[in-house]
Coordinates of N, CA and C in Angstrom, one line a residue:
L1 N 118.5 88.5 64.7 CA 117.9 89.1 63.8 C 118.2 88.4 62.5
Y2 N 117.7 88.3 61.4 CA 117.9 87.7 60.1 C 118.7 88.8 59.4
R3 N 119.9 88.6 58.9 CA 120.7 89.4 57.8 C 120.9 88.6 56.6
T4 N 120.4 89.1 55.4 CA 120.6 88.4 53.9 C 122.0 87.8 54.0
D5 N 122.9 88.6 54.3 CA 124.4 88.3 54.1 C 124.7 87.1 55.2
Q6 N 124.0 86.4 56.0 CA 124.3 85.4 57.0 C 123.6 84.2 56.6
T7 N 123.1 84.0 55.6 CA 122.2 83.0 55.5 C 122.7 81.5 55.3
N8 N 124.0 81.5 55.1 CA 125.0 80.3 55.2 C 125.0 79.6 56.5
L9 N 125.2 80.5 57.6 CA 125.5 80.0 58.9 C 124.8 78.6 59.2
P10 N 125.6 77.5 59.9 CA 125.1 76.3 60.2 C 124.0 76.5 61.3
G11 N 122.6 75.9 60.8 CA 121.9 76.1 62.0 C 121.0 77.1 62.2
L12 N 121.3 78.2 61.4 CA 120.7 79.7 61.4 C 119.9 79.9 60.2
S13 N 119.4 79.0 59.4 CA 118.9 79.4 58.4 C 117.5 80.1 58.8
Y14 N 117.2 81.1 57.9 CA 116.0 81.8 58.0 C 114.6 80.8 58.4
W15 N 114.7 79.6 57.6 CA 113.2 79.0 57.4 C 113.6 77.7 58.2
T16 N 114.6 77.5 59.0 CA 114.9 76.3 59.7 C 113.9 76.0 60.9
H17 N 113.5 77.2 61.6 CA 112.4 77.2 62.5 C 111.2 78.0 62.2
P18 N 110.5 77.9 61.6 CA 109.5 78.6 61.2 C 108.5 79.0 62.4
F19 N 108.0 80.3 62.6 CA 107.2 80.7 63.8 C 105.9 79.8 63.8
D20 N 105.3 79.7 62.9 CA 104.2 78.9 63.1 C 104.1 77.4 63.1
Q21 N 105.2 76.8 62.9 CA 105.3 75.4 62.9 C 106.0 75.2 64.4
R22 N 107.1 75.9 64.8 CA 107.8 75.7 66.2 C 107.3 76.4 67.3
F23 N 106.8 77.8 67.2 CA 106.7 78.7 68.4 C 105.2 79.0 68.8
R24 N 104.3 78.9 67.7 CA 103.2 79.5 68.0 C 102.5 78.3 68.9
A25 N 102.3 77.1 68.7 CA 101.6 76.1 69.5 C 102.0 76.4 71.0
P26 N 103.5 76.2 71.3 CA 103.9 76.4 72.8 C 103.6 77.6 73.5
L27 N 103.9 78.9 72.7 CA 103.4 79.8 73.2 C 101.8 80.2 73.7
L28 N 101.0 79.5 72.6 CA 99.3 79.6 73.0 C 99.3 78.6 74.0
A29 N 99.8 77.5 74.4 CA 99.8 76.6 75.4 C 100.1 77.4 76.5
Q30 N 101.3 78.0 76.5 CA 101.6 78.9 77.9 C 100.6 79.9 78.3
R31 N 100.3 80.4 77.2 CA 99.2 81.5 77.5 C 97.9 80.8 78.2
Q32 N 97.6 80.0 77.6 CA 96.4 79.3 78.3 C 96.6 78.6 79.6
I33 N 97.8 78.2 79.9 CA 98.3 77.8 81.5 C 98.2 78.9 82.4
L34 N 98.7 80.3 82.0 CA 98.8 81.5 82.7 C 97.3 82.1 82.8
L35 N 96.6 82.1 81.7 CA 95.0 82.5 82.1 C 94.2 81.4 83.2
E36 N 94.5 80.0 83.0 CA 93.6 79.1 83.8 C 94.3 79.4 85.2
A37 N 95.8 79.9 85.7 CA 96.1 80.1 86.9 C 95.6 81.2 87.5
E38 N 95.6 82.1 86.7 CA 95.1 83.3 87.0 C 93.5 83.2 87.4
A39 N 92.9 82.5 86.8 CA 91.4 82.3 87.0 C 91.3 81.7 88.3
R40 N 92.4 80.5 88.8 CA 92.1 79.9 89.9 C 92.6 81.0 91.0
I41 N 93.4 81.6 90.9 CA 93.9 82.8 91.9 C 92.6 83.7 92.4
Q42 N 92.0 83.9 91.3 CA 90.9 84.8 91.5 C 89.8 84.6 92.3
T43 N 89.5 83.1 92.0 CA 88.3 82.4 92.4 C 88.9 82.0 94.2
T44 N 90.0 81.8 94.7 CA 90.4 81.2 95.8 C 91.0 82.6 96.4
T45 N 90.7 83.8 96.4 CA 91.1 84.9 97.2 C 90.5 85.0 98.6
E46 N 90.5 86.1 99.2 CA 90.1 86.5 100.6 C 88.7 86.2 100.6
P47 N 88.2 85.9 101.9 CA 86.6 85.7 102.0 C 86.0 87.1 101.5
P48 N 84.6 86.7 101.4 CA 83.7 88.2 101.3 C 83.9 89.3 102.4
E49 N 83.7 90.2 101.9 CA 83.7 91.5 102.6 C 82.9 91.4 104.2
P50 N 81.8 90.9 104.2 CA 81.3 90.7 105.6 C 81.9 89.9 106.5
A51 N 82.4 89.0 105.9 CA 83.2 87.8 106.6 C 84.4 88.5 107.3
L52 N 85.1 89.4 106.5 CA 86.2 89.8 107.2 C 85.8 91.0 108.3
L53 N 84.7 91.8 108.0 CA 84.3 92.8 109.0 C 84.2 92.2 110.2
T54 N 83.4 91.2 110.2 CA 82.9 90.2 111.5 C 84.1 89.7 112.1
Q55 N 85.0 89.3 111.4 CA 86.2 88.5 111.9 C 87.1 89.7 112.5
R56 N 87.1 90.9 111.9 CA 87.9 91.9 112.6 C 87.2 92.7 113.7
I57 N 85.9 92.8 113.9 CA 85.1 93.0 115.2 C 85.6 92.4 116.1
C58 N 85.3 90.7 116.0 CA 85.6 89.9 117.0 C 87.3 89.7 117.4
R59 N 88.2 90.0 116.5 CA 89.5 90.0 117.0 C 89.8 91.2 117.7
R60 N 89.0 92.2 117.5 CA 89.5 93.6 118.2 C 88.6 94.2 119.3
F61 N 87.8 93.0 119.5 CA 86.6 93.5 120.6 C 87.1 93.9 121.8
R62 N 88.4 93.1 122.3 CA 88.9 93.1 123.7 C 89.6 94.5 123.7
F63 N 90.2 94.9 122.5 CA 90.9 96.4 122.4 C 89.5 97.6 122.8
F64 N 88.5 97.1 122.0 CA 87.3 98.2 122.0 C 87.1 98.3 123.4
T65 N 86.8 97.2 124.1 CA 86.2 97.1 125.5 C 87.3 97.7 126.4
A66 N 88.5 97.5 126.3 CA 89.5 98.0 127.2 C 89.7 99.8 126.9
A67 N 89.2 100.1 125.7 CA 89.4 101.6 125.4 C 88.1 102.1 126.3
L68 N 87.2 101.5 126.3 CA 85.9 101.9 127.1 C 85.9 102.0 128.5
Q69 N 87.2 101.4 129.1 CA 87.3 101.4 130.5 C 88.1 102.7 131.0
D70 N 88.8 103.4 130.2 CA 89.4 104.7 130.2 C 88.9 105.8 129.9
H71 N 87.9 106.2 130.4 CA 87.1 107.5 130.3 C 87.8 108.8 130.6
P72 N 87.7 109.9 129.6 CA 88.4 110.9 130.1 C 87.5 111.8 131.2
R73 N 88.3 112.5 132.0 CA 87.7 113.4 132.9 C 87.0 112.7 134.1
N74 N 87.4 111.4 134.4 CA 87.3 110.7 135.4 C 85.4 110.3 135.5
R75 N 84.8 110.2 134.3 CA 83.6 109.9 134.2 C 83.1 108.4 134.1
D76 N 81.7 108.0 134.3 CA 81.5 106.7 134.6 C 81.9 105.7 133.1
V77 N 82.6 104.6 133.5 CA 82.8 103.9 132.3 C 81.6 102.8 132.0
I78 N 81.9 102.3 131.0 CA 80.7 101.2 130.5 C 81.3 99.9 131.2
A79 N 80.5 99.4 132.1 CA 80.7 98.2 132.7 C 80.2 97.0 132.0
I80 N 81.0 95.9 131.9 CA 80.7 94.9 131.1 C 81.0 93.8 132.3
T81 N 79.8 93.4 132.6 CA 79.7 92.3 133.6 C 79.0 91.0 133.2
D82 N 78.1 91.0 131.9 CA 77.5 89.6 131.6 C 77.8 89.7 130.1
E83 N 77.0 88.6 129.7 CA 76.9 88.3 128.3 C 76.0 89.5 127.5
Y84 N 75.0 89.9 128.3 CA 74.0 90.6 127.8 C 74.8 91.9 127.6
D85 N 75.9 92.6 128.3 CA 76.5 93.5 128.1 C 77.3 93.5 126.7
V86 N 77.9 92.3 126.5 CA 78.5 91.9 125.1 C 77.7 92.0 124.0
Q87 N 76.3 91.5 124.2 CA 75.7 91.5 123.0 C 75.3 93.2 122.8
F88 N 75.0 93.9 123.9 CA 74.8 95.3 123.8 C 75.9 96.0 123.1
L89 N 77.2 95.7 123.4 CA 78.2 96.4 122.6 C 78.3 96.2 121.0
A90 N 78.3 94.7 121.0 CA 78.4 93.9 119.8 C 77.6 94.3 118.8
R91 N 76.0 94.6 119.1 CA 75.1 95.0 118.0 C 75.4 96.4 117.8
A92 N 75.8 97.2 118.7 CA 76.4 98.5 118.2 C 77.2 98.6 117.2
L93 N 78.4 97.8 117.5 CA 79.4 97.7 116.5 C 78.9 97.1 115.0
L94 N 78.1 96.0 115.2 CA 77.6 95.4 113.8 C 76.5 96.6 113.1
A95 N 75.9 97.4 113.7 CA 75.1 98.7 113.3 C 76.0 99.3 112.5
I96 N 77.3 99.6 112.8 CA 78.0 100.7 112.3 C 78.2 100.1 110.5
F97 N 78.4 98.8 110.5 CA 78.7 98.1 109.2 C 77.5 97.5 108.4
F98 N 76.4 97.0 109.3 CA 75.5 96.3 108.4 C 74.1 96.8 108.6
E99 N 73.6 97.0 107.7 CA 72.3 97.6 107.6 C 71.1 97.0 108.3
D100 N 70.8 95.6 108.2 CA 69.9 95.0 108.9 C 70.5 93.8 109.9
V101 N 70.7 94.4 111.1 CA 71.0 93.5 112.3 C 69.8 93.2 112.9
R102 N 69.3 91.9 113.0 CA 68.3 91.5 113.5 C 68.6 90.9 115.1
P103 N 68.1 91.4 116.2 CA 68.3 90.6 117.6 C 67.4 89.4 117.8
E104 N 68.0 88.4 118.3 CA 67.1 87.4 119.0 C 66.1 86.8 117.7
E105 N 66.7 86.5 116.8 CA 66.0 85.5 115.5 C 65.8 84.0 116.2
R106 N 64.9 83.4 116.1 CA 64.6 82.3 116.6 C 65.1 81.1 115.5
T107 N 65.7 79.8 116.2 CA 66.3 79.0 115.2 C 65.1 77.9 115.2
P108 N 65.1 76.9 114.5 CA 64.3 75.8 114.6 C 64.4 74.8 115.8
S109 N 63.4 74.4 116.3 CA 63.7 73.1 117.5 C 64.5 72.2 117.1
R110 N 65.3 71.7 118.4 CA 66.4 70.7 118.0 C 66.3 70.0 119.4
G111 N 65.7 68.6 119.4 CA 65.8 68.2 120.9 C 64.6 68.8 121.8
G112 N 63.9 69.1 121.2 CA 62.5 69.7 122.2 C 62.7 71.0 122.5
G113 N 63.8 71.8 121.8 CA 63.8 73.1 122.3 C 64.3 73.7 121.4
G114 N 63.9 75.2 121.2 CA 64.5 76.2 120.1 C 65.3 77.1 120.8
A115 N 65.8 77.8 120.2 CA 67.0 78.9 120.9 C 66.9 80.2 119.8
A116 N 67.3 81.2 120.6 CA 67.4 82.5 119.9 C 68.9 82.7 119.4
M117 N 69.2 83.1 118.2 CA 70.6 83.6 117.7 C 70.7 84.9 118.4
D118 N 71.9 85.2 118.8 CA 72.1 86.6 119.3 C 71.6 87.8 118.3
F119 N 72.3 87.5 117.1 CA 71.9 88.5 115.9 C 72.0 87.8 114.7
F120 N 71.4 88.2 113.4 CA 71.2 88.1 112.3 C 71.2 88.9 111.3
L121 N 72.4 88.7 110.4 CA 72.5 89.8 109.6 C 71.8 89.1 108.3
A122 N 70.6 89.6 107.9 CA 69.8 89.1 106.8 C 70.5 89.4 105.6
D123 N 70.9 90.3 105.1 CA 71.5 90.6 103.8 C 72.8 89.5 103.6
E124 N 73.6 89.5 104.6 CA 74.6 88.7 104.6 C 74.5 87.1 104.8
R125 N 73.2 86.8 105.2 CA 72.9 85.4 105.5 C 73.9 84.8 106.7
M126 N 74.2 85.7 107.7 CA 75.2 85.2 108.6 C 74.5 85.4 110.2
A127 N 74.6 84.5 111.1 CA 74.5 84.4 112.3 C 75.5 85.0 113.1
F128 N 75.3 85.6 114.1 CA 76.4 86.0 114.9 C 76.0 85.9 116.6
E129 N 76.9 85.2 117.1 CA 76.6 84.7 118.5 C 77.7 85.3 119.5
T130 N 77.4 85.5 120.5 CA 78.4 86.2 121.9 C 78.1 85.0 122.8
K131 N 79.4 85.2 123.3 CA 79.4 84.1 124.7 C 80.4 85.3 125.3
M132 N 80.2 85.1 126.7 CA 81.2 85.5 127.7 C 81.9 84.5 128.6
M133 N 83.2 84.4 128.5 CA 83.6 83.5 129.6 C 83.3 84.1 131.1
R134 N 83.1 83.2 132.1 CA 82.8 83.6 133.4 C 83.4 82.6 134.3
A135 N 83.2 82.9 135.6 CA 83.6 81.8 136.5 C 82.9 80.2 136.4
S136 N 81.6 80.7 136.4 CA 80.7 79.6 136.0 C 80.7 78.7 134.8
L137 N 81.3 79.3 133.9 CA 81.5 78.6 132.6 C 82.8 78.1 132.0
S138 N 83.1 76.8 132.0 CA 84.3 76.3 131.8 C 84.5 76.4 130.2
V139 N 86.1 76.2 129.9 CA 86.3 76.2 128.5 C 85.4 75.4 127.7
K140 N 85.2 74.1 128.3 CA 84.5 72.8 127.7 C 83.0 73.3 127.5
G141 N 82.8 74.0 128.5 CA 81.2 74.3 128.7 C 81.0 75.4 127.5
V142 N 81.7 76.3 127.4 CA 81.7 77.4 126.0 C 81.7 76.7 124.6
A143 N 82.6 75.6 124.5 CA 82.5 74.9 123.3 C 81.6 74.1 123.2
D144 N 80.8 73.5 124.1 CA 79.8 72.6 124.0 C 78.5 73.4 123.5
E145 N 78.5 74.7 124.1 CA 77.5 75.5 123.7 C 77.6 76.1 122.2
L146 N 78.8 76.2 121.5 CA 79.0 76.6 120.5 C 78.8 75.5 119.5
I147 N 79.2 74.3 119.8 CA 78.5 73.2 118.9 C 77.3 72.9 118.8
L148 N 76.4 73.1 119.9 CA 75.0 73.2 119.8 C 74.4 74.4 119.1
D149 N 75.1 75.5 119.0 CA 74.7 76.6 118.0 C 74.9 76.2 116.8
I150 N 76.1 75.6 116.4 CA 76.4 75.3 115.0 C 75.2 74.2 114.2
A151 N 74.7 73.3 115.2 CA 73.7 72.5 115.0 C 72.4 73.4 114.6
R152 N 71.9 74.2 115.3 CA 70.7 74.9 115.2 C 70.8 75.7 114.1
Y153 N 72.0 76.3 113.9 CA 71.7 77.6 112.7 C 72.1 76.7 111.5
A154 N 72.7 75.4 111.6 CA 72.7 74.5 110.3 C 71.5 74.3 109.5
A155 N 70.3 74.4 110.6 CA 69.1 74.0 110.3 C 68.4 74.9 109.5
R156 N 68.8 76.3 109.5 CA 68.1 77.3 109.1 C 68.6 77.6 107.4
P157 N 67.7 77.5 106.6 CA 68.1 77.6 105.3 C 68.7 79.0 104.9
D158 N 68.5 80.2 105.5 CA 68.7 81.2 105.4 C 69.9 81.8 106.2
V159 N 70.8 80.8 106.7 CA 72.0 81.0 107.4 C 73.2 80.1 106.6
D160 N 73.9 81.0 106.1 CA 75.3 80.3 105.4 C 76.6 80.3 106.4
E161 N 76.7 81.0 107.2 CA 77.8 81.5 107.9 C 77.4 81.6 109.6
L162 N 78.1 81.1 110.5 CA 78.0 81.6 111.9 C 79.3 82.1 112.4
V163 N 79.1 83.1 112.9 CA 80.3 83.8 113.6 C 80.0 84.0 115.2
A164 N 81.1 83.6 115.8 CA 81.2 83.6 117.2 C 82.1 84.4 117.9
L165 N 81.5 85.3 118.7 CA 82.4 86.1 119.5 C 82.4 85.7 120.8
V166 N 83.8 85.1 121.3 CA 83.9 84.7 122.6 C 84.7 85.7 123.4
Y167 N 84.0 86.4 124.2 CA 84.8 87.4 125.2 C 85.2 86.8 126.1
D168 N 86.7 87.1 126.6 CA 87.3 86.4 127.6 C 88.1 87.2 128.6
P169 N 87.6 88.2 129.1 CA 88.3 89.4 129.7 C 89.4 89.0 130.8
D170 N 89.1 87.7 131.6 CA 90.2 87.3 132.4 C 90.9 86.2 132.0
R171 N 90.9 86.0 130.8 CA 91.8 85.3 130.1 C 91.8 83.7 130.6
R172 N 90.9 83.2 130.6 CA 90.4 81.7 130.8 C 90.9 80.7 130.0
I173 N 90.7 81.3 128.9 CA 91.0 80.4 127.7 C 92.4 80.5 127.5
L174 N 93.0 79.5 128.0 CA 94.6 79.6 127.9 C 95.2 79.4 126.4
N175 N 94.7 78.4 125.6 CA 95.3 78.3 124.2 C 94.1 78.9 123.4
S176 N 94.1 80.2 123.4 CA 92.9 80.7 122.3 C 93.0 80.4 120.9
A177 N 94.1 80.0 120.1 CA 94.3 79.6 118.9 C 94.0 78.3 119.0
G178 N 94.2 77.4 119.8 CA 93.5 76.0 119.9 C 92.0 75.9 119.8
F179 N 91.5 76.8 120.6 CA 89.9 77.0 120.9 C 89.4 77.4 119.6
Q180 N 90.1 78.3 118.7 CA 89.4 78.7 117.7 C 89.6 77.5 116.8

């Protein structure tokens, strides 16, 4: 603080370092750096909510199916025997969170044949594909199917994202993190 009785202290003269000449420009530069950093952080945050929801559905699907196998009062459980059962359950889960879940949307023809995506979330511009590991399908086989799906869905101008749910009840995929 400036006191009039201490004006003769060496290096502490009131006018030695005027604010406008010494401090204003560095403070404004620091403020600009912080504003730019905040803007970068806000643009590189979490993926949009639909992507988070579908990701959570996929990651928790095995827990969902396990809960369906433990029916109280010894009543019949929901059997999951093939990919159609997985699609049935996935559609029910998607309908909880998304308004427009379209089953069996066609993809453009590639190499002489077209295919149908399992589900199309129109408002989210997202394709949702289900796969189920089974004895007749190798890990390489399901990976090849997904590669073909990626190529097919890339041809649709109304699809920005592809989500794939690979249900593996027998744990045939040994390195699931590497597979992802």
